[in-house]
Amino acid sequence: MDPQEPEDVSAGVTRESPAAPEAAVRLESPTGEPVASWLCTPERLEAMAAGWLFCEGIVTRKEDISGLDVASQRVVHVALSEFARQRLAARRIAAGPGPAPARIGAGVTAGPYRPGPTLEKLLSDPPHLARLFKELFDCASTRATSGGGLHTGALVVGGRIIDVVEDVSRSAVIDKLVGSALLGGGVPEQSLLLLSGRISGSIAVKLAAAGIAAAATISIPTTLAVEIADQAGVALVGRSRRDHPYRYGTG
């Protein structure tokens, strides 16, 4: 007699296996003209749009966005001031559809967001940083369908976490944190970002453009990120949950 065929349980496993929420999201003008597209977790899309526009240098203040509407989990409509529309057109000519590498040399220079004494004290206090990361992961929402497959970040002002974001995209975490702050009145001076993922060169550009004074990660930054952050006066801390984290840049 032939051995009994094993029961096929793959369908049940597939149905019940967790998956991190991700969608292709389009940013469009009110008339449907494409502005940008992202692969991200389809939540907090208003903040995502505002943060992306700010970090790309298309808007420089909240008032440059005259209208922002989340039409669905796949489409966001934005109306921009004439100034912002001109900057968007200039960005398309200079950089194409992706991040603007030209800004690494020309636009990312030493700025007013070099860490001040209060923030320097926090960055030099490994137990405090470790406690902030513990609070970040404790605060991160538990998703029944994600299985933990999300990047996490937080905005820290005055030594306290004021916002937490989760997303499948590291860049989207930055955009959503910055966008929420911008829509709330502006990115506070001497802000610190906590990040669960690696800090790349493109993320360092976003940090500099947003005026973030420092960023700490449980991973490490790339060599290009260190170079960009040093030019812009952004302090970076790697392996931030260790007793002796790595310090890069301005310190």
PDB file of C-alpha atoms in Angstrom:
ATOM      1  CA  MET A   1       0.000   0.000   0.000  1.00  0.00           C
ATOM      2  CA  ASP A   2       1.279   3.424  -0.881  1.00  0.00           C
ATOM      3  CA  PRO A   3       2.120   5.612   2.085  1.00  0.00           C
ATOM      4  CA  GLN A   4      -0.638   8.019   2.954  1.00  0.00           C
ATOM      5  CA  GLU A   5      -0.140  11.451   1.451  1.00  0.00           C
ATOM      6  CA  PRO A   6       0.447  14.106   4.122  1.00  0.00           C
ATOM      7  CA  GLU A   7      -2.367  16.535   4.663  1.00  0.00           C
ATOM      8  CA  ASP A   8      -1.944  19.758   2.717  1.00  0.00           C
ATOM      9  CA  VAL A   9      -2.114  22.557   5.279  1.00  0.00           C
ATOM     10  CA  SER A  10      -0.452  25.265   3.170  1.00  0.00           C
ATOM     11  CA  ALA A  11      -3.723  27.083   2.463  1.00  0.00           C
ATOM     12  CA  GLY A  12      -4.502  27.442   6.149  1.00  0.00           C
ATOM     13  CA  VAL A  13      -0.984  28.565   6.952  1.00  0.00           C
ATOM     14  CA  THR A  14      -1.131  31.190   4.202  1.00  0.00           C
ATOM     15  CA  ARG A  15      -4.454  32.558   5.426  1.00  0.00           C
ATOM     16  CA  GLU A  16      -3.277  32.874   9.025  1.00  0.00           C
ATOM     17  CA  SER A  17       0.330  33.975   8.485  1.00  0.00           C
ATOM     18  CA  PRO A  18       0.990  37.590   9.477  1.00  0.00           C
ATOM     19  CA  ALA A  19       1.958  40.180   6.895  1.00  0.00           C
ATOM     20  CA  ALA A  20       3.048  43.782   7.336  1.00  0.00           C
ATOM     21  CA  PRO A  21       0.544  46.277   5.854  1.00  0.00           C
ATOM     22  CA  GLU A  22       1.904  47.960   2.728  1.00  0.00           C
ATOM     23  CA  ALA A  23       0.289  49.778  -0.187  1.00  0.00           C
ATOM     24  CA  ALA A  24       1.220  51.850  -3.219  1.00  0.00           C
ATOM     25  CA  VAL A  25       0.031  55.381  -2.386  1.00  0.00           C
ATOM     26  CA  ARG A  26      -0.173  58.266  -4.866  1.00  0.00           C
ATOM     27  CA  LEU A  27       0.094  61.956  -4.069  1.00  0.00           C
ATOM     28  CA  GLU A  28      -1.831  63.999  -6.640  1.00  0.00           C
ATOM     29  CA  SER A  29      -2.953  67.553  -7.295  1.00  0.00           C
ATOM     30  CA  PRO A  30      -6.708  68.229  -6.983  1.00  0.00           C
ATOM     31  CA  THR A  31      -6.947  67.737 -10.760  1.00  0.00           C
ATOM     32  CA  GLY A  32      -5.215  64.350 -10.642  1.00  0.00           C
ATOM     33  CA  GLU A  33      -1.731  65.441 -11.749  1.00  0.00           C
ATOM     34  CA  PRO A  34       0.830  63.058 -10.171  1.00  0.00           C
ATOM     35  CA  VAL A  35       3.131  64.598  -7.560  1.00  0.00           C
ATOM     36  CA  ALA A  36       4.737  61.555  -5.902  1.00  0.00           C
ATOM     37  CA  SER A  37       4.182  57.895  -5.105  1.00  0.00           C
ATOM     38  CA  TRP A  38       5.269  55.803  -2.133  1.00  0.00           C
ATOM     39  CA  LEU A  39       5.267  52.233  -0.892  1.00  0.00           C
ATOM     40  CA  CYS A  40       4.282  52.563   2.740  1.00  0.00           C
ATOM     41  CA  THR A  41       1.845  51.515   5.433  1.00  0.00           C
ATOM     42  CA  PRO A  42      -1.434  53.227   4.411  1.00  0.00           C
ATOM     43  CA  GLU A  43      -1.978  55.118   7.672  1.00  0.00           C
ATOM     44  CA  ARG A  44      -1.404  58.739   8.721  1.00  0.00           C
ATOM     45  CA  LEU A  45      -1.208  59.667   5.054  1.00  0.00           C
ATOM     46  CA  GLU A  46      -1.898  63.350   5.657  1.00  0.00           C
ATOM     47  CA  ALA A  47       1.246  63.520   7.782  1.00  0.00           C
ATOM     48  CA  MET A  48       3.106  61.429   5.201  1.00  0.00           C
ATOM     49  CA  ALA A  49       2.288  63.907   2.450  1.00  0.00           C
ATOM     50  CA  ALA A  50       3.174  66.980   4.497  1.00  0.00           C
ATOM     51  CA  GLY A  51       6.424  65.467   5.737  1.00  0.00           C
ATOM     52  CA  TRP A  52       7.531  64.313   2.311  1.00  0.00           C
ATOM     53  CA  LEU A  53       6.853  67.742   0.798  1.00  0.00           C
ATOM     54  CA  PHE A  54       8.794  69.434   3.613  1.00  0.00           C
ATOM     55  CA  CYS A  55      11.751  67.030   3.595  1.00  0.00           C
ATOM     56  CA  GLU A  56      12.029  67.350  -0.193  1.00  0.00           C
ATOM     57  CA  GLY A  57      12.179  71.144   0.082  1.00  0.00           C
ATOM     58  CA  ILE A  58       8.944  71.675  -1.863  1.00  0.00           C
ATOM     59  CA  VAL A  59       7.233  73.401   1.058  1.00  0.00           C
ATOM     60  CA  THR A  60       9.025  75.370   3.740  1.00  0.00           C
ATOM     61  CA  ARG A  61       6.080  76.019   6.060  1.00  0.00           C
ATOM     62  CA  LYS A  62       2.596  74.717   6.763  1.00  0.00           C
ATOM     63  CA  GLU A  63       1.008  77.615   4.852  1.00  0.00           C
ATOM     64  CA  ASP A  64       2.544  76.370   1.576  1.00  0.00           C
ATOM     65  CA  ILE A  65      -0.030  73.559   1.704  1.00  0.00           C
ATOM     66  CA  SER A  66      -3.397  75.136   0.924  1.00  0.00           C
ATOM     67  CA  GLY A  67      -5.325  71.874   0.846  1.00  0.00           C
ATOM     68  CA  LEU A  68      -4.701  68.281   1.894  1.00  0.00           C
ATOM     69  CA  ASP A  69      -7.267  65.506   1.511  1.00  0.00           C
ATOM     70  CA  VAL A  70      -6.890  61.749   1.992  1.00  0.00           C
ATOM     71  CA  ALA A  71      -9.213  60.453  -0.713  1.00  0.00           C
ATOM     72  CA  SER A  72      -8.543  56.790   0.105  1.00  0.00           C
ATOM     73  CA  GLN A  73      -5.833  54.488   1.411  1.00  0.00           C
ATOM     74  CA  ARG A  74      -4.265  54.745  -2.032  1.00  0.00           C
ATOM     75  CA  VAL A  75      -4.687  58.415  -3.026  1.00  0.00           C
ATOM     76  CA  VAL A  76      -3.944  61.735  -1.327  1.00  0.00           C
ATOM     77  CA  HIS A  77      -4.800  65.101  -2.918  1.00  0.00           C
ATOM     78  CA  VAL A  78      -2.708  68.167  -2.178  1.00  0.00           C
ATOM     79  CA  ALA A  79      -3.114  71.793  -3.223  1.00  0.00           C
ATOM     80  CA  LEU A  80       0.071  73.865  -3.078  1.00  0.00           C
ATOM     81  CA  SER A  81       0.855  77.563  -3.039  1.00  0.00           C
ATOM     82  CA  GLU A  82       2.342  79.106  -6.180  1.00  0.00           C
ATOM     83  CA  PHE A  83       5.739  79.182  -4.458  1.00  0.00           C
ATOM     84  CA  ALA A  84       5.528  75.453  -3.675  1.00  0.00           C
ATOM     85  CA  ARG A  85       4.387  74.585  -7.205  1.00  0.00           C
ATOM     86  CA  GLN A  86       7.431  76.392  -8.602  1.00  0.00           C
ATOM     87  CA  ARG A  87       9.735  74.474  -6.269  1.00  0.00           C
ATOM     88  CA  LEU A  88       8.069  71.198  -7.237  1.00  0.00           C
ATOM     89  CA  ALA A  89       8.653  71.966 -10.917  1.00  0.00           C
ATOM     90  CA  ALA A  90      12.284  72.887 -10.244  1.00  0.00           C
ATOM     91  CA  ARG A  91      12.823  69.692  -8.255  1.00  0.00           C
ATOM     92  CA  ARG A  92      11.473  67.554 -11.102  1.00  0.00           C
ATOM     93  CA  ILE A  93      13.884  69.170 -13.557  1.00  0.00           C
ATOM     94  CA  ALA A  94      16.895  68.914 -11.233  1.00  0.00           C
ATOM     95  CA  ALA A  95      16.425  65.520  -9.658  1.00  0.00           C
ATOM     96  CA  GLY A  96      13.827  63.426 -11.472  1.00  0.00           C
ATOM     97  CA  PRO A  97      11.369  61.267  -9.524  1.00  0.00           C
ATOM     98  CA  GLY A  98      13.671  60.080  -6.716  1.00  0.00           C
ATOM     99  CA  PRO A  99      15.487  61.785  -3.807  1.00  0.00           C
ATOM    100  CA  ALA A 100      17.460  64.881  -4.722  1.00  0.00           C
ATOM    101  CA  PRO A 101      21.152  63.893  -4.520  1.00  0.00           C
ATOM    102  CA  ALA A 102      22.258  67.377  -5.569  1.00  0.00           C
ATOM    103  CA  ARG A 103      21.088  68.670  -2.193  1.00  0.00           C
ATOM    104  CA  ILE A 104      23.658  66.477  -0.424  1.00  0.00           C
ATOM    105  CA  GLY A 105      26.425  68.848  -1.476  1.00  0.00           C
ATOM    106  CA  ALA A 106      24.730  72.147  -2.245  1.00  0.00           C
ATOM    107  CA  GLY A 107      21.695  72.156   0.031  1.00  0.00           C
ATOM    108  CA  VAL A 108      22.919  70.215   3.055  1.00  0.00           C
ATOM    109  CA  THR A 109      25.230  72.567   4.907  1.00  0.00           C
ATOM    110  CA  ALA A 110      25.883  73.445   8.516  1.00  0.00           C
ATOM    111  CA  GLY A 111      22.608  74.653   9.989  1.00  0.00           C
ATOM    112  CA  PRO A 112      21.150  76.047  13.222  1.00  0.00           C
ATOM    113  CA  TYR A 113      20.091  72.590  14.432  1.00  0.00           C
ATOM    114  CA  ARG A 114      23.459  71.539  15.844  1.00  0.00           C
ATOM    115  CA  PRO A 115      22.659  69.967  19.248  1.00  0.00           C
ATOM    116  CA  GLY A 116      22.498  72.384  22.159  1.00  0.00           C
ATOM    117  CA  PRO A 117      23.616  71.693  25.754  1.00  0.00           C
ATOM    118  CA  THR A 118      20.352  70.050  26.889  1.00  0.00           C
ATOM    119  CA  LEU A 119      20.263  67.659  23.952  1.00  0.00           C
ATOM    120  CA  GLU A 120      23.982  66.972  24.246  1.00  0.00           C
ATOM    121  CA  LYS A 121      23.407  65.908  27.848  1.00  0.00           C
ATOM    122  CA  LEU A 122      20.747  63.433  26.708  1.00  0.00           C
ATOM    123  CA  LEU A 123      22.932  62.048  23.918  1.00  0.00           C
ATOM    124  CA  SER A 124      25.721  61.488  26.461  1.00  0.00           C
ATOM    125  CA  ASP A 125      23.420  59.568  28.822  1.00  0.00           C
ATOM    126  CA  PRO A 126      23.195  55.946  27.553  1.00  0.00           C
ATOM    127  CA  PRO A 127      20.747  54.799  30.285  1.00  0.00           C
ATOM    128  CA  HIS A 128      18.349  57.607  29.346  1.00  0.00           C
ATOM    129  CA  LEU A 129      18.571  56.722  25.651  1.00  0.00           C
ATOM    130  CA  ALA A 130      17.959  53.064  26.448  1.00  0.00           C
ATOM    131  CA  ARG A 131      14.882  53.988  28.521  1.00  0.00           C
ATOM    132  CA  LEU A 132      13.525  56.094  25.655  1.00  0.00           C
ATOM    133  CA  PHE A 133      13.901  53.170  23.260  1.00  0.00           C
ATOM    134  CA  LYS A 134      12.138  50.872  25.714  1.00  0.00           C
ATOM    135  CA  GLU A 135       9.300  53.375  25.920  1.00  0.00           C
ATOM    136  CA  LEU A 136       9.234  53.622  22.114  1.00  0.00           C
ATOM    137  CA  PHE A 137       8.788  49.890  21.650  1.00  0.00           C
ATOM    138  CA  ASP A 138       6.310  49.701  24.531  1.00  0.00           C
ATOM    139  CA  CYS A 139       4.247  52.468  22.913  1.00  0.00           C
ATOM    140  CA  ALA A 140       4.375  51.024  19.407  1.00  0.00           C
ATOM    141  CA  SER A 141       0.971  49.688  18.505  1.00  0.00           C
ATOM    142  CA  THR A 142       0.485  45.916  18.365  1.00  0.00           C
ATOM    143  CA  ARG A 143      -0.795  44.884  14.935  1.00  0.00           C
ATOM    144  CA  ALA A 144      -2.613  41.583  14.593  1.00  0.00           C
ATOM    145  CA  THR A 145      -1.576  41.276  10.939  1.00  0.00           C
ATOM    146  CA  SER A 146       1.954  42.644  10.949  1.00  0.00           C
ATOM    147  CA  GLY A 147       3.874  40.068  12.972  1.00  0.00           C
ATOM    148  CA  GLY A 148       6.168  42.869  14.094  1.00  0.00           C
ATOM    149  CA  GLY A 149       7.501  43.512  10.570  1.00  0.00           C
ATOM    150  CA  LEU A 150       7.488  47.296  10.839  1.00  0.00           C
ATOM    151  CA  HIS A 151      10.049  50.008  11.375  1.00  0.00           C
ATOM    152  CA  THR A 152       9.395  52.235  14.366  1.00  0.00           C
ATOM    153  CA  GLY A 153      10.370  55.798  15.186  1.00  0.00           C
ATOM    154  CA  ALA A 154       9.641  58.531  17.699  1.00  0.00           C
ATOM    155  CA  LEU A 155      10.009  62.285  18.004  1.00  0.00           C
ATOM    156  CA  VAL A 156      11.639  63.345  21.273  1.00  0.00           C
ATOM    157  CA  VAL A 157      11.438  66.935  22.534  1.00  0.00           C
ATOM    158  CA  GLY A 158      12.799  68.025  25.899  1.00  0.00           C
ATOM    159  CA  GLY A 159      13.781  64.465  26.733  1.00  0.00           C
ATOM    160  CA  ARG A 160      10.220  63.124  26.264  1.00  0.00           C
ATOM    161  CA  ILE A 161       8.614  61.138  23.464  1.00  0.00           C
ATOM    162  CA  ILE A 162       5.786  63.179  21.928  1.00  0.00           C
ATOM    163  CA  ASP A 163       4.937  61.024  18.879  1.00  0.00           C
ATOM    164  CA  VAL A 164       5.436  57.423  17.716  1.00  0.00           C
ATOM    165  CA  VAL A 165       5.115  56.086  14.152  1.00  0.00           C
ATOM    166  CA  GLU A 166       5.301  52.583  12.659  1.00  0.00           C
ATOM    167  CA  ASP A 167       5.706  51.856   8.937  1.00  0.00           C
ATOM    168  CA  VAL A 168       7.143  49.276   6.566  1.00  0.00           C
ATOM    169  CA  SER A 169       9.336  52.045   5.118  1.00  0.00           C
ATOM    170  CA  ARG A 170      12.127  53.698   7.099  1.00  0.00           C
ATOM    171  CA  SER A 171      11.766  56.854   4.994  1.00  0.00           C
ATOM    172  CA  ALA A 172       8.016  56.952   5.632  1.00  0.00           C
ATOM    173  CA  VAL A 173       8.650  56.860   9.387  1.00  0.00           C
ATOM    174  CA  ILE A 174      10.672  60.080   9.037  1.00  0.00           C
ATOM    175  CA  ASP A 175       8.116  61.720   6.740  1.00  0.00           C
ATOM    176  CA  LYS A 176       5.204  60.918   9.057  1.00  0.00           C
ATOM    177  CA  LEU A 177       6.962  62.153  12.196  1.00  0.00           C
ATOM    178  CA  VAL A 178       8.092  65.375  10.488  1.00  0.00           C
ATOM    179  CA  GLY A 179       4.723  65.873   8.784  1.00  0.00           C
ATOM    180  CA  SER A 180       2.784  65.507  12.022  1.00  0.00           C
ATOM    181  CA  ALA A 181       5.019  68.103  13.651  1.00  0.00           C
ATOM    182  CA  LEU A 182       4.710  70.446  10.662  1.00  0.00           C
ATOM    183  CA  LEU A 183       0.911  70.229  10.624  1.00  0.00           C
ATOM    184  CA  GLY A 184       0.929  70.829  14.372  1.00  0.00           C
ATOM    185  CA  GLY A 185       2.821  74.092  14.011  1.00  0.00           C
ATOM    186  CA  GLY A 186       6.382  73.176  13.048  1.00  0.00           C
ATOM    187  CA  VAL A 187       9.258  70.875  13.912  1.00  0.00           C
ATOM    188  CA  PRO A 188      10.466  71.879  17.397  1.00  0.00           C
ATOM    189  CA  GLU A 189      14.053  73.047  17.710  1.00  0.00           C
ATOM    190  CA  GLN A 190      16.518  70.603  19.233  1.00  0.00           C
ATOM    191  CA  SER A 191      14.398  67.595  18.273  1.00  0.00           C
ATOM    192  CA  LEU A 192      15.724  64.053  18.563  1.00  0.00           C
ATOM    193  CA  LEU A 193      14.465  61.173  16.430  1.00  0.00           C
ATOM    194  CA  LEU A 194      14.604  57.591  17.681  1.00  0.00           C
ATOM    195  CA  LEU A 195      14.762  55.043  14.857  1.00  0.00           C
ATOM    196  CA  SER A 196      14.618  51.265  14.900  1.00  0.00           C
ATOM    197  CA  GLY A 197      16.295  50.922  11.491  1.00  0.00           C
ATOM    198  CA  ARG A 198      19.580  51.857   9.871  1.00  0.00           C
ATOM    199  CA  ILE A 199      20.187  55.528   9.025  1.00  0.00           C
ATOM    200  CA  SER A 200      21.062  55.713   5.320  1.00  0.00           C
ATOM    201  CA  GLY A 201      22.282  58.639   3.257  1.00  0.00           C
ATOM    202  CA  SER A 202      18.772  59.444   2.001  1.00  0.00           C
ATOM    203  CA  ILE A 203      17.438  59.435   5.561  1.00  0.00           C
ATOM    204  CA  ALA A 204      20.271  61.730   6.683  1.00  0.00           C
ATOM    205  CA  VAL A 205      19.226  64.172   3.938  1.00  0.00           C
ATOM    206  CA  LYS A 206      15.674  64.117   5.325  1.00  0.00           C
ATOM    207  CA  LEU A 207      16.939  64.756   8.861  1.00  0.00           C
ATOM    208  CA  ALA A 208      18.978  67.722   7.680  1.00  0.00           C
ATOM    209  CA  ALA A 209      16.188  69.165   5.546  1.00  0.00           C
ATOM    210  CA  ALA A 210      13.716  68.916   8.432  1.00  0.00           C
ATOM    211  CA  GLY A 211      16.037  70.672  10.871  1.00  0.00           C
ATOM    212  CA  ILE A 212      16.377  67.652  13.158  1.00  0.00           C
ATOM    213  CA  ALA A 213      19.235  68.160  15.606  1.00  0.00           C
ATOM    214  CA  ALA A 214      19.996  64.497  16.336  1.00  0.00           C
ATOM    215  CA  ALA A 215      18.928  60.947  15.545  1.00  0.00           C
ATOM    216  CA  ALA A 216      19.586  57.739  17.467  1.00  0.00           C
ATOM    217  CA  THR A 217      19.197  54.215  16.135  1.00  0.00           C
ATOM    218  CA  ILE A 218      19.517  50.726  17.548  1.00  0.00           C
ATOM    219  CA  SER A 219      21.412  49.924  14.329  1.00  0.00           C
ATOM    220  CA  ILE A 220      24.260  51.985  12.825  1.00  0.00           C
ATOM    221  CA  PRO A 221      24.376  54.701  10.141  1.00  0.00           C
ATOM    222  CA  THR A 222      25.999  54.256   6.745  1.00  0.00           C
ATOM    223  CA  THR A 223      29.235  56.020   5.843  1.00  0.00           C
ATOM    224  CA  LEU A 224      27.358  58.405   3.545  1.00  0.00           C
ATOM    225  CA  ALA A 225      24.849  59.181   6.308  1.00  0.00           C
ATOM    226  CA  VAL A 226      27.713  60.081   8.652  1.00  0.00           C
ATOM    227  CA  GLU A 227      29.215  62.378   6.016  1.00  0.00           C
ATOM    228  CA  ILE A 228      25.917  64.142   5.318  1.00  0.00           C
ATOM    229  CA  ALA A 229      25.004  64.493   8.995  1.00  0.00           C
ATOM    230  CA  ASP A 230      28.420  65.953   9.777  1.00  0.00           C
ATOM    231  CA  GLN A 231      27.987  68.572   7.018  1.00  0.00           C
ATOM    232  CA  ALA A 232      24.547  69.509   8.339  1.00  0.00           C
ATOM    233  CA  GLY A 233      25.335  69.572  12.054  1.00  0.00           C
ATOM    234  CA  VAL A 234      23.087  66.587  12.824  1.00  0.00           C
ATOM    235  CA  ALA A 235      24.373  64.342  15.614  1.00  0.00           C
ATOM    236  CA  LEU A 236      23.990  60.579  15.108  1.00  0.00           C
ATOM    237  CA  VAL A 237      24.092  57.833  17.715  1.00  0.00           C
ATOM    238  CA  GLY A 238      24.329  54.139  16.808  1.00  0.00           C
ATOM    239  CA  ARG A 239      23.696  51.005  18.874  1.00  0.00           C
ATOM    240  CA  SER A 240      21.787  53.274  21.198  1.00  0.00           C
ATOM    241  CA  ARG A 241      20.580  50.603  23.620  1.00  0.00           C
ATOM    242  CA  ARG A 242      24.119  49.565  24.541  1.00  0.00           C
ATOM    243  CA  ASP A 243      26.029  50.756  27.593  1.00  0.00           C
ATOM    244  CA  HIS A 244      28.542  52.389  25.250  1.00  0.00           C
ATOM    245  CA  PRO A 245      26.743  53.570  22.085  1.00  0.00           C
ATOM    246  CA  TYR A 246      28.595  54.896  19.051  1.00  0.00           C
ATOM    247  CA  ARG A 247      28.655  58.661  18.520  1.00  0.00           C
ATOM    248  CA  TYR A 248      29.080  60.232  15.074  1.00  0.00           C
ATOM    249  CA  GLY A 249      29.369  63.712  13.703  1.00  0.00           C
ATOM    250  CA  THR A 250      29.099  66.833  15.757  1.00  0.00           C
ATOM    251  CA  GLY A 251      30.134  65.578  19.183  1.00  0.00           C
TER     252      GLY A 251
END
